[in-house]
Tab-separated table of C-alpha atoms and ligand atoms in Angstrom:
chain	number	residue	atom	x	y	z
A	2	MET	CA	86.208	87.109	78.377
A	3	PHE	CA	88.407	84.491	79.807
A	4	ASN	CA	87.414	80.952	79.802
A	5	GLN	CA	86.525	80.354	83.159
A	6	THR	CA	89.112	77.317	83.934
A	7	PHE	CA	92.539	78.117	83.945
A	8	ASP	CA	95.487	76.292	85.655
A	9	SER	CA	96.505	78.887	88.166
A	10	SER	CA	100.075	76.546	87.876
A	11	LEU	CA	100.716	78.194	84.691
A	12	ILE	CA	100.461	82.025	85.774
A	13	ARG	CA	104.510	82.046	85.050
A	14	ARG	CA	104.865	85.253	83.765
A	15	ILE	CA	103.778	87.851	85.958
A	16	ALA	CA	103.867	91.955	85.051
A	17	ILE	CA	102.875	94.258	87.723
A	18	VAL	CA	101.826	97.996	87.045
A	19	GLY	CA	103.494	100.679	89.443
A	20	SER	CA	106.727	100.691	91.726
A	21	GLY	CA	105.318	101.707	94.609
A	22	LEU	CA	105.721	99.568	97.538
A	23	SER	CA	103.031	97.430	96.958
A	24	GLY	CA	104.029	96.810	92.814
A	25	LEU	CA	107.804	96.170	94.801
A	26	THR	CA	106.336	94.135	97.399
A	27	ALA	CA	104.748	92.116	95.625
A	28	ALA	CA	107.004	91.500	92.917
A	29	ILE	CA	109.433	90.247	95.375
A	30	GLN	CA	107.445	87.881	96.806
A	31	LEU	CA	106.012	86.443	93.771
A	32	ARG	CA	109.649	86.430	92.142
A	33	GLY	CA	110.898	84.523	95.230
A	34	LEU	CA	107.983	82.024	94.639
A	35	GLY	CA	108.825	81.070	91.371
A	36	HIS	CA	107.165	83.616	88.972
A	37	ASP	CA	108.549	85.852	86.075
A	38	VAL	CA	107.987	89.254	86.787
A	39	THR	CA	107.957	92.151	85.239
A	40	VAL	CA	107.343	95.967	87.143
A	41	PHE	CA	106.599	98.966	84.892
A	42	GLU	CA	107.115	102.595	86.091
A	43	LYS	CA	105.250	105.121	84.418
A	44	SER	CA	108.215	107.909	86.309
A	45	ARG	CA	111.610	108.166	86.224
A	46	GLY	CA	112.622	105.941	89.157
A	47	PRO	CA	110.449	103.741	91.722
A	48	GLY	CA	108.929	104.368	94.778
A	49	GLY	CA	105.259	106.160	94.298
A	50	ARG	CA	104.340	108.291	96.685
A	51	LEU	CA	107.782	107.157	99.032
A	52	ALA	CA	108.549	110.027	96.930
A	53	ALA	CA	111.661	113.347	98.060
A	54	LYS	CA	112.735	115.968	95.921
A	55	ARG	CA	116.174	117.149	95.420
A	56	VAL	CA	117.238	120.432	97.679
A	57	THR	CA	120.531	122.001	98.197
A	58	GLY	CA	122.139	120.004	100.666
A	59	GLY	CA	120.588	116.746	100.612
A	60	SER	CA	116.433	116.282	99.998
A	61	ALA	CA	112.938	116.392	101.240
A	62	ASP	CA	110.459	114.064	101.715
A	63	MET	CA	107.422	115.259	99.556
A	64	GLY	CA	105.270	112.512	100.082
A	65	ALA	CA	104.619	109.941	102.815
A	66	GLN	CA	106.038	111.514	106.127
A	67	TYR	CA	106.901	107.867	107.943
A	68	PHE	CA	105.286	104.783	108.693
A	69	THR	CA	104.249	102.530	111.416
A	70	SER	CA	104.706	98.550	111.386
A	71	ARG	CA	101.990	96.435	113.199
A	72	ASN	CA	102.501	93.807	111.043
A	73	PRO	CA	104.869	91.588	112.500
A	74	ASP	CA	105.781	90.309	108.580
A	75	PHE	CA	106.601	94.000	107.690
A	76	LEU	CA	110.318	95.120	109.175
A	77	PRO	CA	111.806	91.918	108.349
A	78	PHE	CA	110.549	91.770	104.579
A	79	LEU	CA	112.225	95.417	105.059
A	80	HIS	CA	115.336	94.220	106.936
A	81	LYS	CA	115.794	91.066	104.263
A	82	PHE	CA	115.350	93.378	101.351
A	83	ALA	CA	115.668	97.003	101.683
A	84	GLY	CA	118.698	96.382	104.129
A	85	PRO	CA	118.664	97.781	107.816
A	86	GLU	CA	120.528	100.896	106.557
A	87	SER	CA	117.648	101.804	104.337
A	88	PHE	CA	115.308	103.210	107.639
A	89	GLY	CA	115.103	103.438	110.863
A	90	PRO	CA	112.739	105.092	113.969
A	91	TRP	CA	112.188	109.118	113.873
A	92	GLU	CA	112.751	110.286	117.146
A	93	GLY	CA	110.893	113.152	118.164
A	94	ARG	CA	108.080	115.376	119.412
A	95	PHE	CA	104.540	114.338	117.620
A	96	GLY	CA	101.262	115.936	117.769
A	97	PHE	CA	98.346	117.548	116.962
A	98	GLN	CA	96.935	121.109	117.608
A	99	THR	CA	93.690	121.043	119.902
A	100	ASN	CA	93.437	125.035	119.157
A	101	ALA	CA	95.511	127.643	117.944
A	102	ASP	CA	98.223	127.656	120.795
A	103	LYS	CA	96.927	124.239	122.567
A	104	ARG	CA	98.767	120.604	121.385
A	105	GLU	CA	98.615	117.120	122.410
A	106	SER	CA	100.812	114.297	121.495
A	107	PHE	CA	100.355	111.451	118.979
A	108	PRO	CA	100.297	108.154	121.103
A	109	GLN	CA	103.592	106.453	121.853
A	110	GLU	CA	103.939	104.365	118.652
A	111	THR	CA	107.453	104.176	117.070
A	112	ARG	CA	107.336	105.785	113.523
A	113	TYR	CA	110.365	104.964	110.835
A	114	VAL	CA	111.673	106.988	107.600
A	115	GLY	CA	113.455	105.504	104.962
A	116	ILE	CA	117.377	107.395	105.512
A	117	PRO	CA	118.622	109.437	104.370
A	118	ARG	CA	115.356	109.681	102.410
A	119	MET	CA	112.463	108.030	101.923
A	120	THR	CA	113.206	106.435	98.887
A	121	ALA	CA	116.131	104.858	99.914
A	122	ILE	CA	113.684	102.045	101.109
A	123	THR	CA	111.855	101.620	97.422
A	124	ARG	CA	114.910	102.452	95.870
A	125	ALA	CA	116.578	99.539	98.224
A	126	LEU	CA	113.504	96.876	97.210
A	127	SER	CA	113.680	97.696	93.739
A	128	GLY	CA	117.651	95.973	93.154
A	129	HIS	CA	115.571	92.396	94.015
A	130	ALA	CA	113.471	93.176	91.134
A	131	HIS	CA	113.030	93.451	87.748
A	132	VAL	CA	112.018	96.807	86.810
A	133	VAL	CA	111.105	99.204	83.936
A	134	THR	CA	111.147	102.554	84.239
A	135	GLU	CA	109.838	105.623	82.394
A	136	THR	CA	107.450	103.255	80.726
A	137	ARG	CA	103.372	103.469	81.316
A	138	VAL	CA	101.194	101.185	80.379
A	139	ALA	CA	98.594	102.214	78.319
A	140	THR	CA	96.171	99.280	77.521
A	141	LEU	CA	95.849	95.705	78.725
A	142	ALA	CA	95.328	93.653	75.360
A	143	ARG	CA	93.275	89.582	75.712
A	144	ASN	CA	95.836	87.080	74.295
A	145	ASP	CA	93.632	84.232	74.016
A	146	GLN	CA	95.192	82.687	78.002
A	147	SER	CA	97.366	85.822	78.626
A	148	TRP	CA	97.650	89.647	78.363
A	149	SER	CA	99.667	91.821	75.861
A	150	LEU	CA	100.490	95.105	77.698
A	151	PHE	CA	101.290	98.176	75.471
A	152	SER	CA	102.742	101.518	76.381
A	153	THR	CA	101.724	104.929	75.611
A	154	ALA	CA	103.843	104.895	72.940
A	155	GLY	CA	101.821	101.978	71.792
A	156	SER	CA	105.352	99.871	72.492
A	157	HIS	CA	103.983	95.679	72.974
A	158	LEU	CA	105.766	95.592	76.332
A	159	GLY	CA	105.433	91.510	76.606
A	160	ASP	CA	102.749	88.938	77.394
A	161	PHE	CA	102.368	87.696	80.752
A	162	ASP	CA	99.870	85.343	82.037
A	163	ALA	CA	98.767	87.656	84.842
A	164	VAL	CA	98.505	91.644	85.668
A	165	ILE	CA	98.575	92.923	89.031
A	166	VAL	CA	97.624	96.729	88.816
A	167	THR	CA	98.947	98.972	91.915
A	168	ALA	CA	98.526	102.201	90.491
A	169	PRO	CA	96.389	104.255	92.731
A	170	PRO	CA	92.194	104.271	91.602
A	171	ALA	CA	92.096	107.021	89.319
A	172	GLN	CA	94.974	105.845	87.484
A	173	ALA	CA	94.137	102.182	87.744
A	174	ARG	CA	90.472	102.441	86.536
A	175	ASP	CA	91.484	104.954	83.256
A	176	LEU	CA	94.451	101.459	82.601
A	177	LEU	CA	91.295	99.129	82.550
A	178	ALA	CA	88.834	101.099	80.828
A	179	ASP	CA	90.982	102.490	78.201
A	180	SER	CA	91.208	98.372	77.911
A	181	GLY	CA	87.700	97.419	77.367
A	182	LEU	CA	87.323	96.013	80.748
A	183	ASP	CA	85.103	98.681	82.096
A	184	ALA	CA	83.295	95.943	84.380
A	185	LEU	CA	86.592	95.666	86.221
A	186	ALA	CA	87.069	99.785	86.151
A	187	SER	CA	83.304	100.409	87.599
A	188	HIS	CA	85.457	98.514	90.915
A	189	LEU	CA	87.031	101.162	91.174
A	190	ASP	CA	84.095	104.179	90.945
A	191	ASP	CA	84.099	104.529	94.721
A	192	PRO	CA	87.794	104.235	95.745
A	193	VAL	CA	88.352	107.217	93.131
A	194	SER	CA	86.110	109.250	94.705
A	195	ARG	CA	87.396	108.900	98.237
A	196	VAL	CA	90.702	109.818	97.098
A	197	LEU	CA	92.349	113.634	98.545
A	198	PRO	CA	94.703	115.621	96.689
A	199	CYS	CA	97.584	117.889	98.640
A	200	TRP	CA	100.011	120.026	97.879
A	201	ALA	CA	103.380	119.661	99.101
A	202	VAL	CA	105.997	122.757	100.216
A	203	ALA	CA	109.449	121.941	101.633
A	204	ALA	CA	110.894	125.048	102.516
A	205	HIS	CA	114.394	126.269	104.321
A	206	PHE	CA	115.165	128.056	106.864
A	207	PRO	CA	118.727	129.132	108.228
A	208	VAL	CA	117.049	128.866	111.309
A	209	SER	CA	114.816	126.739	113.237
A	210	PRO	CA	111.079	128.036	112.573
A	211	TRP	CA	109.119	125.685	115.396
A	212	PRO	CA	110.549	124.157	119.007
A	213	HIS	CA	107.968	122.141	120.063
A	214	HIS	CA	107.765	119.576	117.916
A	215	GLU	CA	109.415	117.772	114.684
A	216	GLY	CA	105.476	116.855	113.083
A	217	MET	CA	102.754	117.911	113.967
A	218	ARG	CA	99.123	117.840	112.618
A	219	CYS	CA	97.799	121.826	112.056
A	220	LYS	CA	94.341	123.177	113.037
A	221	HIS	CA	94.386	125.989	110.222
A	222	PRO	CA	91.833	124.976	107.379
A	223	ALA	CA	94.653	125.660	104.802
A	224	LEU	CA	97.355	123.014	106.606
A	225	PHE	CA	97.374	119.467	107.606
A	226	TRP	CA	100.740	118.664	108.274
A	227	VAL	CA	104.334	120.169	108.949
A	228	ALA	CA	107.778	118.280	109.533
A	229	ASN	CA	110.788	119.394	110.532
A	230	ASN	CA	112.209	117.017	107.583
A	231	SER	CA	116.205	118.037	109.282
A	232	SER	CA	115.129	115.979	112.374
A	233	LYS	CA	115.011	112.851	110.470
A	234	PRO	CA	117.814	110.470	110.873
A	235	GLY	CA	120.458	110.673	108.418
A	236	ARG	CA	119.817	113.999	106.986
A	237	ASN	CA	122.512	116.245	107.832
A	238	ASP	CA	121.670	119.635	106.678
A	239	GLU	CA	123.025	123.123	107.688
A	240	GLY	CA	119.821	125.340	108.735
A	241	GLN	CA	116.578	123.318	108.459
A	242	TRP	CA	114.303	121.736	105.665
A	243	TRP	CA	110.261	122.229	106.785
A	244	VAL	CA	107.160	120.221	105.099
A	245	LEU	CA	104.144	121.663	104.542
A	246	HIS	CA	100.889	119.242	103.529
A	247	ALA	CA	97.937	122.060	102.824
A	248	SER	CA	94.578	120.066	103.627
A	249	PRO	CA	92.723	118.259	101.273
A	250	ALA	CA	89.907	120.677	101.213
A	251	TRP	CA	92.048	123.625	100.608
A	252	THR	CA	94.069	121.971	98.021
A	253	GLU	CA	91.021	121.251	96.262
A	254	ASP	CA	90.068	124.771	96.123
A	255	HIS	CA	93.302	125.470	94.893
A	256	VAL	CA	94.028	122.407	92.647
A	257	ASP	CA	94.973	124.514	89.961
A	258	THR	CA	96.596	127.680	91.266
A	259	PRO	CA	100.158	128.153	90.245
A	260	ALA	CA	102.418	126.425	92.470
A	261	GLU	CA	104.703	129.664	93.264
A	262	GLU	CA	101.400	131.157	95.082
A	263	VAL	CA	100.234	127.740	96.595
A	264	ALA	CA	103.792	128.425	98.308
A	265	GLU	CA	103.317	132.002	99.060
A	266	LYS	CA	100.093	130.928	101.032
A	267	LEU	CA	100.931	127.620	102.940
A	268	LEU	CA	104.132	129.415	104.181
A	269	ALA	CA	101.942	132.195	105.807
A	270	ALA	CA	99.526	129.119	107.184
A	271	PHE	CA	102.766	128.351	108.666
A	272	ARG	CA	103.861	131.961	109.819
A	273	GLU	CA	100.528	132.234	111.324
A	274	THR	CA	100.548	128.548	112.893
A	275	THR	CA	103.949	129.027	113.979
A	276	GLY	CA	104.232	132.916	114.803
A	277	PHE	CA	107.769	132.336	112.879
A	278	ASP	CA	108.036	135.953	111.012
A	279	THR	CA	111.076	135.210	108.603
A	280	GLY	CA	110.918	133.954	105.182
A	281	PRO	CA	112.967	130.989	103.303
A	282	ASP	CA	115.966	131.397	101.531
A	283	GLU	CA	114.586	128.063	99.054
A	284	VAL	CA	110.935	126.710	98.280
A	285	VAL	CA	110.150	123.377	96.527
A	286	THR	CA	106.603	122.265	95.892
A	287	HIS	CA	104.782	119.312	94.599
A	288	ARG	CA	100.945	118.535	94.112
A	289	TRP	CA	99.680	115.526	94.418
A	290	LEU	CA	96.267	114.549	92.793
A	291	TYR	CA	96.297	110.945	94.485
A	292	ALA	CA	97.457	111.236	98.042
A	293	ARG	CA	95.498	109.535	100.497
A	294	SER	CA	92.284	106.945	100.934
A	295	GLU	CA	89.302	107.818	103.369
A	296	GLY	CA	86.482	106.069	104.408
A	297	GLY	CA	85.310	103.110	103.033
A	298	GLU	CA	85.520	99.359	104.013
A	299	PRO	CA	88.509	98.322	102.310
A	300	PRO	CA	88.791	94.733	101.006
A	301	GLY	CA	92.820	94.732	100.955
A	302	HIS	CA	93.394	93.693	97.815
A	303	LEU	CA	91.034	92.219	94.224
A	304	TRP	CA	91.643	89.452	92.483
A	305	PHE	CA	89.300	88.824	88.887
A	306	PRO	CA	90.321	84.916	88.220
A	307	GLU	CA	88.091	84.779	85.016
A	308	TYR	CA	90.569	88.092	83.940
A	309	LYS	CA	94.202	86.629	86.179
A	310	ILE	CA	93.780	90.473	87.065
A	311	GLY	CA	94.862	91.349	90.764
A	312	LEU	CA	94.306	95.153	92.152
A	313	ALA	CA	97.156	96.095	95.147
A	314	GLY	CA	97.559	99.488	96.938
A	315	ASP	CA	97.612	101.111	99.816
A	316	TRP	CA	93.479	102.429	98.708
A	317	LEU	CA	92.528	98.805	99.361
A	318	SER	CA	93.880	98.263	102.656
A	319	GLY	CA	93.921	101.287	105.121
A	320	GLY	CA	95.236	104.396	102.999
A	321	ARG	CA	99.066	104.296	104.168
A	322	VAL	CA	102.436	102.907	103.864
A	323	GLU	CA	102.056	99.475	105.314
A	324	GLY	CA	98.740	99.033	104.145
A	325	ALA	CA	100.266	98.807	100.545
A	326	PHE	CA	101.960	95.975	102.196
A	327	ASP	CA	99.053	94.622	103.881
A	328	SER	CA	97.475	94.874	100.498
A	329	ALA	CA	100.716	93.172	98.128
A	330	CYS	CA	100.860	90.446	100.697
A	331	GLY	CA	97.171	89.297	101.161
A	332	LEU	CA	97.017	89.339	97.228
A	333	VAL	CA	100.069	87.153	96.562
A	334	ALA	CA	98.700	84.853	99.281
A	335	GLU	CA	95.674	84.538	97.413
A	336	LEU	CA	97.606	83.802	94.109
A	337	THR	CA	99.665	80.989	95.711
A	338	THR	CA	96.792	79.497	97.650
A	339	LEU	CA	94.746	79.003	93.848
A	340	PRO	CA	93.305	75.255	93.515
A	341	THR	CA	95.064	74.484	90.472
A	342	THR	CA	91.743	74.832	88.509
A	343	GLN	CA	88.582	76.971	88.980
B	422	FAD	C1	101.394	114.068	100.922
B	422	FAD	C2	101.284	112.293	100.861
B	422	FAD	C3	101.400	112.269	102.595
B	422	FAD	C4	101.204	110.769	102.920
B	422	FAD	N1	101.932	110.777	104.404
B	422	FAD	C5	101.711	109.673	104.693
B	422	FAD	C6	102.316	109.201	106.252
B	422	FAD	O1	102.645	109.814	106.928
B	422	FAD	N2	102.152	107.908	106.513
B	422	FAD	C7	101.701	106.897	105.909
B	422	FAD	O2	101.886	105.650	106.097
B	422	FAD	N3	101.448	107.427	104.664
B	422	FAD	C8	101.273	108.431	104.153
B	422	FAD	N4	101.147	108.276	102.510
B	422	FAD	C9	100.116	107.119	102.082
B	422	FAD	C10	101.319	106.731	101.164
B	422	FAD	O3	102.568	107.322	100.719
B	422	FAD	C11	101.154	105.538	100.583
B	422	FAD	O4	100.200	104.749	101.276
B	422	FAD	C12	102.559	104.603	100.193
B	422	FAD	O5	103.371	104.984	99.629
B	422	FAD	C13	101.062	104.131	98.543
B	422	FAD	O6	102.065	103.131	97.463
B	422	FAD	P1	101.602	101.906	96.604
B	422	FAD	O7	102.756	101.084	96.476
B	422	FAD	O8	100.082	101.455	96.946
B	422	FAD	O9	101.155	103.748	95.936
B	422	FAD	P2	102.000	104.320	94.722
B	422	FAD	O10	103.169	104.333	95.479
B	422	FAD	O11	101.422	105.959	94.395
B	422	FAD	O12	102.244	103.671	93.561
B	422	FAD	C14	101.772	103.164	92.588
B	422	FAD	C15	102.841	103.560	91.835
B	422	FAD	O13	102.180	103.062	90.113
B	422	FAD	C16	102.574	104.340	89.298
B	422	FAD	N5	101.984	104.236	87.687
B	422	FAD	C17	100.835	104.739	87.617
B	422	FAD	N6	99.793	104.640	86.928
B	422	FAD	C18	101.093	103.361	86.298
B	422	FAD	C19	100.886	103.126	84.699
B	422	FAD	N7	99.939	102.717	84.631
B	422	FAD	N8	101.983	103.038	83.967
B	422	FAD	C20	102.617	102.408	85.017
B	422	FAD	N9	103.226	103.313	86.248
B	422	FAD	C21	101.926	103.593	86.951
B	422	FAD	C22	102.962	105.864	89.881
B	422	FAD	O14	104.044	106.326	89.145
B	422	FAD	C23	103.406	105.109	91.314
B	422	FAD	O15	105.094	104.736	91.118
B	422	FAD	C24	101.033	109.795	102.099
B	422	FAD	C25	100.930	110.519	100.674
B	422	FAD	C26	100.902	111.576	100.383
B	422	FAD	C27	100.712	111.428	99.267
């Protein structure tokens, strides 16, 4: 255990695990405050669940579909660091089915998307941070007053005064437990149980399969959401790409079902929902084991001063894109208002 007394002005080198919106937000803000920040990302590129898959003629958003902005700091942050060209409003009709053939509109609200794909935002943000991709942080090892980070391959990734973990709860818990930090890992037991999986399918149709909505929350037991990805700004697809998200319960029941079979079943559900009988000519799938958090009273972020380890992410602040931003801002604010000793 670290000595409980430390000088927060000595937090110079900060490691951030994860380059989703929360990790990049924290990195940019902390760098702006003069810290030396390195972001480690296990995937090939930054973005996390702001994700898109390349498809013929463009890309399809497989994770977050859109985001809202209630925090007055969020859009100015995106304008400044991602650039106004990387996102914009998604105009359209959005609603939910109340039964098989009745639908109601979502509340009026501006819904934003990345242009030309969701990852455009995080790609642009990552230009303001030092991001090391294809590097999974496997363990943190205490080193007097700092932490040594090690990759899955056993490489020493550097020494840091503080560590911020922005991975989804299950991955954050594994990292802490594998580092012998069981007291911290135990904070994640309940959040882990609240994260829901989601099978995602993107399907291309030569003609419009559903004229009524650009995005619709479905009543079907297998389907949670369907959206016309091609209706988002800057896509310019020939024909239409639609994204289908399975319901959490259906995904749990089919978590190990082969992707092709999942696509067939979700497309059958799409046909039942829309009445459109023509099959797609191209399909891609993605399985999210950790898609969204539900329930619980999120504390916003977690900071363990005696360890100099913080946790941030959407799951600590409402489970959405904007929550990821809020969570990172809250943690950075706490770090910067720390007394010089505690
Ligand atoms: C199918 C789906 C639909 C969604 N729809 C919406 C929506 O319409 N609107 C909305 O607001 N939100 C939506 N969300 C939620 C939204 O995507 C998330 O709230 C947000 O993107 C989370 O950002 P984050 O930075 O907290 O986490 P993430 O984006 O998950 O970032 C965490 C990062 O950590 C990395 N990582 C994990 N472990 C390690 C490790 N050990 N070492 C290095 N890197 C690691 C991961 O690869 C990942 O890049 C959806 C999510 C999914 C999956």
